[in-house]
mmCIF file of C-alpha atoms and ligand atoms in Angstrom:
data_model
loop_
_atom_site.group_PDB
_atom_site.id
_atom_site.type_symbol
_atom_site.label_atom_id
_atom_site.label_comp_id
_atom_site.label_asym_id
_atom_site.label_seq_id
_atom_site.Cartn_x
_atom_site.Cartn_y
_atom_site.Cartn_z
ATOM 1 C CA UNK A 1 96.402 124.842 17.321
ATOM 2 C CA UNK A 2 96.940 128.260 15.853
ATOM 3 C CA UNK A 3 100.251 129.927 16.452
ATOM 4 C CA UNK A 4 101.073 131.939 19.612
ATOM 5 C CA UNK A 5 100.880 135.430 17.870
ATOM 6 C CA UNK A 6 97.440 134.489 16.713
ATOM 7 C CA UNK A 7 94.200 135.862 18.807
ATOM 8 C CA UNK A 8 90.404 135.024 18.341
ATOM 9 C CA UNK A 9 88.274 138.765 18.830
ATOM 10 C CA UNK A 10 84.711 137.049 19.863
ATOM 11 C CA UNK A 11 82.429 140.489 19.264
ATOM 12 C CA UNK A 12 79.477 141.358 21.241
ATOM 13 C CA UNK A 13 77.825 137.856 21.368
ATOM 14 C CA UNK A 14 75.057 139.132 24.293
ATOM 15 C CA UNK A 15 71.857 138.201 24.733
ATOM 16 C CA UNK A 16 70.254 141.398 23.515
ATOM 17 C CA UNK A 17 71.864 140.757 19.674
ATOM 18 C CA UNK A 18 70.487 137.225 19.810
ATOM 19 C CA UNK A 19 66.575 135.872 19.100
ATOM 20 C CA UNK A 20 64.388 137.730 21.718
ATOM 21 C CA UNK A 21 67.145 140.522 22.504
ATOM 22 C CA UNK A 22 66.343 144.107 22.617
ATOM 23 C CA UNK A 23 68.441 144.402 18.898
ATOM 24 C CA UNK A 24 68.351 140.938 17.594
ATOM 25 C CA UNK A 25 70.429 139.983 14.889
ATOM 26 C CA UNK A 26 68.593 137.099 12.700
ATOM 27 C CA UNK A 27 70.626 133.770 13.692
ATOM 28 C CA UNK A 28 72.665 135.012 16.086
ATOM 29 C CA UNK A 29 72.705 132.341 18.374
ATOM 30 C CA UNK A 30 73.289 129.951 15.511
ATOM 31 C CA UNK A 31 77.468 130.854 16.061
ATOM 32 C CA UNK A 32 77.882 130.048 19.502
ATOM 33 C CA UNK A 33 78.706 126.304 18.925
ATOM 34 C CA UNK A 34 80.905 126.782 16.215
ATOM 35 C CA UNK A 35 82.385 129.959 18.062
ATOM 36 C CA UNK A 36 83.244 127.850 21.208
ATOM 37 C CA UNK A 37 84.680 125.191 19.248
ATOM 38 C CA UNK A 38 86.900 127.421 17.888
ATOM 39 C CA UNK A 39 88.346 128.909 20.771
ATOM 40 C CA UNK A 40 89.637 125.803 21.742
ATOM 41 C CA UNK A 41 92.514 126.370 18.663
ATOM 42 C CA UNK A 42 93.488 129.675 19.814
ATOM 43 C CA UNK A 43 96.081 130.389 23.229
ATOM 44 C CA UNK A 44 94.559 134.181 23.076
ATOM 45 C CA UNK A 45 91.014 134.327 23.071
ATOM 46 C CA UNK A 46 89.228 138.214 23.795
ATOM 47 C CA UNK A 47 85.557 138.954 23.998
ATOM 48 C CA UNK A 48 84.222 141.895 23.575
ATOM 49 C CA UNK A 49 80.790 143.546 25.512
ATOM 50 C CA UNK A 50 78.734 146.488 24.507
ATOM 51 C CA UNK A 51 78.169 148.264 27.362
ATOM 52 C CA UNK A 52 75.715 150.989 27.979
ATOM 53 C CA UNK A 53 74.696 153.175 30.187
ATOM 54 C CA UNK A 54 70.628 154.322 30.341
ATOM 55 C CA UNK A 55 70.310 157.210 28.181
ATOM 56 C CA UNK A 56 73.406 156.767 25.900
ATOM 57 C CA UNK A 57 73.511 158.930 22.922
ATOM 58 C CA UNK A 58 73.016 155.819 20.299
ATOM 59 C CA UNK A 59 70.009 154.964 21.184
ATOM 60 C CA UNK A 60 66.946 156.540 19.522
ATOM 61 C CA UNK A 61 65.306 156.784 22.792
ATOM 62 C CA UNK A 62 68.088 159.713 23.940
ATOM 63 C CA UNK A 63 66.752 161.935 21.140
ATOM 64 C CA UNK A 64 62.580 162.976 20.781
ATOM 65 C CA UNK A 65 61.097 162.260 18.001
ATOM 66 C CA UNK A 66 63.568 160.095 16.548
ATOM 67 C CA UNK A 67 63.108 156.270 14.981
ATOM 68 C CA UNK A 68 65.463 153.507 15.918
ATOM 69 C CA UNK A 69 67.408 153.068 12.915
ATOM 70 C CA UNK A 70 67.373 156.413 11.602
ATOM 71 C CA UNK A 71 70.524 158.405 11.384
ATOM 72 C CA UNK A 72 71.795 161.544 13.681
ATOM 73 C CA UNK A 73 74.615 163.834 13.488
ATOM 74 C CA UNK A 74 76.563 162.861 16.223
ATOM 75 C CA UNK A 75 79.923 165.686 15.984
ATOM 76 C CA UNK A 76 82.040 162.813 15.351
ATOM 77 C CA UNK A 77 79.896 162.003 12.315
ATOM 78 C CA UNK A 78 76.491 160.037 11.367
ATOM 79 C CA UNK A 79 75.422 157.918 13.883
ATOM 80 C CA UNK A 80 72.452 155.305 13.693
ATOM 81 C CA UNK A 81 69.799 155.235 16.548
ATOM 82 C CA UNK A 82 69.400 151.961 17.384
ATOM 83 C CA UNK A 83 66.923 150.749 20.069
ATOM 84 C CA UNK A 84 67.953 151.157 23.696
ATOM 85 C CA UNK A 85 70.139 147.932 23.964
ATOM 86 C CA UNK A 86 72.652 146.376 26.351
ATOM 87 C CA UNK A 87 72.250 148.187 29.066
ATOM 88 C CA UNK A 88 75.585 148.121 31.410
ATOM 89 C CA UNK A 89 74.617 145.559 34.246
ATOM 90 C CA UNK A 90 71.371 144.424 32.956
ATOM 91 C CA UNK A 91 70.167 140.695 31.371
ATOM 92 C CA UNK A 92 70.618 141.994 27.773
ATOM 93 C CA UNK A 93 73.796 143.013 28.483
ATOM 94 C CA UNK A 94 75.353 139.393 29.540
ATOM 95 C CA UNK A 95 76.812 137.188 27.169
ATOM 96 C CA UNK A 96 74.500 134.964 25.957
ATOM 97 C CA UNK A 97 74.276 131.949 28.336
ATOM 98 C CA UNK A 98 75.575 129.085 25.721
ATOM 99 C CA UNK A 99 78.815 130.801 25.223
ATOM 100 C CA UNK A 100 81.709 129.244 26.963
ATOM 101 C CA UNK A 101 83.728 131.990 28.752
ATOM 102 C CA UNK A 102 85.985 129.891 30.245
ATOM 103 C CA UNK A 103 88.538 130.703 27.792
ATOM 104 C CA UNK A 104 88.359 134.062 27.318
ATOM 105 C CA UNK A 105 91.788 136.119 28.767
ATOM 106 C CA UNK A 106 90.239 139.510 28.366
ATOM 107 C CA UNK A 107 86.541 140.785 28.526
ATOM 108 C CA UNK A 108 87.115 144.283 27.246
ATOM 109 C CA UNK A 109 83.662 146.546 27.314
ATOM 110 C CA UNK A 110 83.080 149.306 24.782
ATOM 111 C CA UNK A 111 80.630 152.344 24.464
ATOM 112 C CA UNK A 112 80.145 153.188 28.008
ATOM 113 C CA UNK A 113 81.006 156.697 27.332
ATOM 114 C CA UNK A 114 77.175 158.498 27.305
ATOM 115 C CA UNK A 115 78.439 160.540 24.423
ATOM 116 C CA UNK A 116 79.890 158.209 21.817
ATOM 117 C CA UNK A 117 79.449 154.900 20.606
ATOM 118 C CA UNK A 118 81.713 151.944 19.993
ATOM 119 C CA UNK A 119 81.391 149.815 17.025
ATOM 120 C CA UNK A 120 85.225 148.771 16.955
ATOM 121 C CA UNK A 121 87.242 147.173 20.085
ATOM 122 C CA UNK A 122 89.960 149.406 19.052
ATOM 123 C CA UNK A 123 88.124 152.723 18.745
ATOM 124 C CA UNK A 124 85.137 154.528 19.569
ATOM 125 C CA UNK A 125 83.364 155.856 16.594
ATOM 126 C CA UNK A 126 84.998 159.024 16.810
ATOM 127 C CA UNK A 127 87.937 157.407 15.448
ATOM 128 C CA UNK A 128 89.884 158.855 17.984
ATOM 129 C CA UNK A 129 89.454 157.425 21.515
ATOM 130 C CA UNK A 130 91.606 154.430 22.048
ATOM 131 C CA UNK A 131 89.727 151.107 24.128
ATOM 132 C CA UNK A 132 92.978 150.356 24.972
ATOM 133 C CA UNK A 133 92.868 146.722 22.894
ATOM 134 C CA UNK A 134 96.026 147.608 20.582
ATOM 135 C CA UNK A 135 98.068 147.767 22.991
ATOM 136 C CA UNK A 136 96.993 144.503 24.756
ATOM 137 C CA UNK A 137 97.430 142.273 21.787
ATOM 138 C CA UNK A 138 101.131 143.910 21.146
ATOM 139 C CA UNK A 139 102.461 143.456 24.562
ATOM 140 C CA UNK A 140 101.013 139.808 24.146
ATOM 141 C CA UNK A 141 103.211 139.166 20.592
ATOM 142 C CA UNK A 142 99.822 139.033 18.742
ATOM 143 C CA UNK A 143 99.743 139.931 14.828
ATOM 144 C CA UNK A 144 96.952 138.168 13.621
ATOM 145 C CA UNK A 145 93.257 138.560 14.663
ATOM 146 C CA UNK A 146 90.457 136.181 13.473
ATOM 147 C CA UNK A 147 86.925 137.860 14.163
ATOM 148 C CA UNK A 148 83.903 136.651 14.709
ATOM 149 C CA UNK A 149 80.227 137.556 16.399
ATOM 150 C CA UNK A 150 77.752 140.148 16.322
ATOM 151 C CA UNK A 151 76.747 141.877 13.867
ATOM 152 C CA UNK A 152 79.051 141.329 10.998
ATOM 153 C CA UNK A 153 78.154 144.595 9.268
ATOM 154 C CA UNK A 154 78.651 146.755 12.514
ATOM 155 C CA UNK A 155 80.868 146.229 15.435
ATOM 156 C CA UNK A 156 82.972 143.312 13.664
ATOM 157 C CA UNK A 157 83.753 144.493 10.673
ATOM 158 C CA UNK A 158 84.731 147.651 12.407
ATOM 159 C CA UNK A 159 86.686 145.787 14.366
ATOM 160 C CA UNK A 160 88.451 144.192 11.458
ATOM 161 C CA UNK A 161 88.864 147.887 9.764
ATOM 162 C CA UNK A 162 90.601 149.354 12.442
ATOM 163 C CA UNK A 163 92.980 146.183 12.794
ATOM 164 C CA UNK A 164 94.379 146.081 9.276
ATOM 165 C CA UNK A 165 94.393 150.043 9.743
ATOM 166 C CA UNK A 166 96.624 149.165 12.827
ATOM 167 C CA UNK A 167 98.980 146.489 11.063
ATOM 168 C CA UNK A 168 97.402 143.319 12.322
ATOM 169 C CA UNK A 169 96.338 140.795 9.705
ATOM 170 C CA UNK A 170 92.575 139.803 10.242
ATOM 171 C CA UNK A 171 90.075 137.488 8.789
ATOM 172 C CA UNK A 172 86.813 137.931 9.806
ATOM 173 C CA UNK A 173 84.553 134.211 10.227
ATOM 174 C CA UNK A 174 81.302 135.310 7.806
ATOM 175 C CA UNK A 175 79.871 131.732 8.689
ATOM 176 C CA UNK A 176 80.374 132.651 12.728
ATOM 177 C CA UNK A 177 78.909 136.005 12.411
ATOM 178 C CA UNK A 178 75.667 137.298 11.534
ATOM 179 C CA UNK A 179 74.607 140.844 10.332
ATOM 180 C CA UNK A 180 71.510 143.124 11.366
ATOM 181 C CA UNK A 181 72.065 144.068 7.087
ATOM 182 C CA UNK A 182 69.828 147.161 6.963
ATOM 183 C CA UNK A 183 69.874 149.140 3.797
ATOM 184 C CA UNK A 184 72.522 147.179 2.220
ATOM 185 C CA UNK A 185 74.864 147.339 4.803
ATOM 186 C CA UNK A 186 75.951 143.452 5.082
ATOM 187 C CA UNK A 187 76.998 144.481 1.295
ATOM 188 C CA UNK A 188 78.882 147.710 1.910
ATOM 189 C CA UNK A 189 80.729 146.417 5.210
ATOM 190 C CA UNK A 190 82.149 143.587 2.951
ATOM 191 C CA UNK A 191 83.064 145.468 0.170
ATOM 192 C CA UNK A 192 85.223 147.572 2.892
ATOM 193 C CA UNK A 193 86.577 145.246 4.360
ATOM 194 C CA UNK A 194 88.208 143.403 1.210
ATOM 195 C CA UNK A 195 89.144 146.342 0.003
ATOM 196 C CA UNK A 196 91.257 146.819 3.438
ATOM 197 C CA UNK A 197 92.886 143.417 2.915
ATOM 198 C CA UNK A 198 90.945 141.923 5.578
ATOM 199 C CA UNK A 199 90.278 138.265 4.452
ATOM 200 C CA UNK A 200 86.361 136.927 4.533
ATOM 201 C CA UNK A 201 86.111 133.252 4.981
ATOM 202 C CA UNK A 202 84.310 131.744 3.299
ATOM 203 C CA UNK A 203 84.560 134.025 0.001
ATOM 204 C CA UNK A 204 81.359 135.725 -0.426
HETATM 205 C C1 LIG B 301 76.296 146.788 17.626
HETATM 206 C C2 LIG B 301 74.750 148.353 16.992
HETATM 207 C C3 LIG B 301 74.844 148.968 18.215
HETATM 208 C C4 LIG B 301 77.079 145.569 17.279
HETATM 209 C C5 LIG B 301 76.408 147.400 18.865
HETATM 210 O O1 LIG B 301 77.519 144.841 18.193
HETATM 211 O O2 LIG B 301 77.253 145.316 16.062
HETATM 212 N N1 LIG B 301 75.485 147.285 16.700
HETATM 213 N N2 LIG B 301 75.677 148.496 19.146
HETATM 214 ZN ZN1 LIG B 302 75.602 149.328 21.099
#
């Protein structure tokens, strides 16, 4: 059993990033087992849910003319279209049905604002608006995060950059993640996130 000031972040593991989802991620329902065995070490488990509404800025759809995974300028900064995907209420938007969510002590849903996405569970991709998840795991005592989910190169290691930016130690689970790596970004997300101090298990 980890210690009490330790929390598992379970990231966006819903049925539209897994095989047949409207933005699968190759293998990502190859974590769940090993993800729900894990939460049984942990006394704070969160998961996090993308949450969309129709039309949200993010997806390629939202802007004519443009290709899902193509980049926009978004005011906050570059912003990849991605494919409409996890629609707030709908099937794709559910967790996927294998993952246990008995355990889980917060569900905390990002990117419902039309107007910016949210990679991170601690901010949207402005960098600026707060989800609220810092102060959570403070009031609970926690000061270590291990992360795992969906996709490793996007909203976890986000995730992970914004926590050691915050003060929280964090590890991120490579082998319970999986990455939609487009364009070397599986690379470039890693190379961040050591550079942050954020350990990778295992060691790429
Ligand atoms: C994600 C792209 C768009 C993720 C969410 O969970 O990594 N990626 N929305
Ligand atoms: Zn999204």
């Amino acid at each position: 059993m980890r210690g009490e000031n330790e929390a598992l972040v379970v990231i966006d593991l819903q049925n539209d990033f897994c095989p047949g989802g409207a933005l699968a991620v190759q293998g990502g329902d190859e974590i769940i087992a090993g993800i729900n065995a894990l939460m049984a070490e942990f006394s704070c488990v969160v998961l996090s849910q993308d949450w969309h509404p129709p039309g949200h800025s993010s997806f390629a759809s939202s802007h004519p003319g443009a290709a899902p995974f193509s980049q926009s300028e978004a005011g906050y900064g570059l912003q990849t279209l991605w494919p409409d995907h996890c629609i707030a209420g709908s099937r794709g938007a559910e967790f996927h049905p294998g993952l246990d969510l008995q355990p889980a002590q917060l569900i905390l849903r990002k990117g419902f604002r039309r107007p910016i996405d949210s990679y991170s569970a601690f901010y949207e991709n402005d960098r600026v608006t707060g989800t609220g998840l810092e102060a959570w795991l403070r009031a609970r005592g926690i000061e270590k995060l291990t992360l795992a989910g969906l996709a490793t190169d996007f909203c976890v290691a986000w995730s992970a950059l914004d926590a050691v930016r915050l003060g929280f130690a964090a590890e991120v689970r490579l082998d319970l993640s999986r990455a939609i790596d487009q364009q070397g970004s599986l690379d470039a997300a890693c190379a961040a996130m050591t550079k942050a101090g954020v350990r990778l298990i295992p060691q790429p």
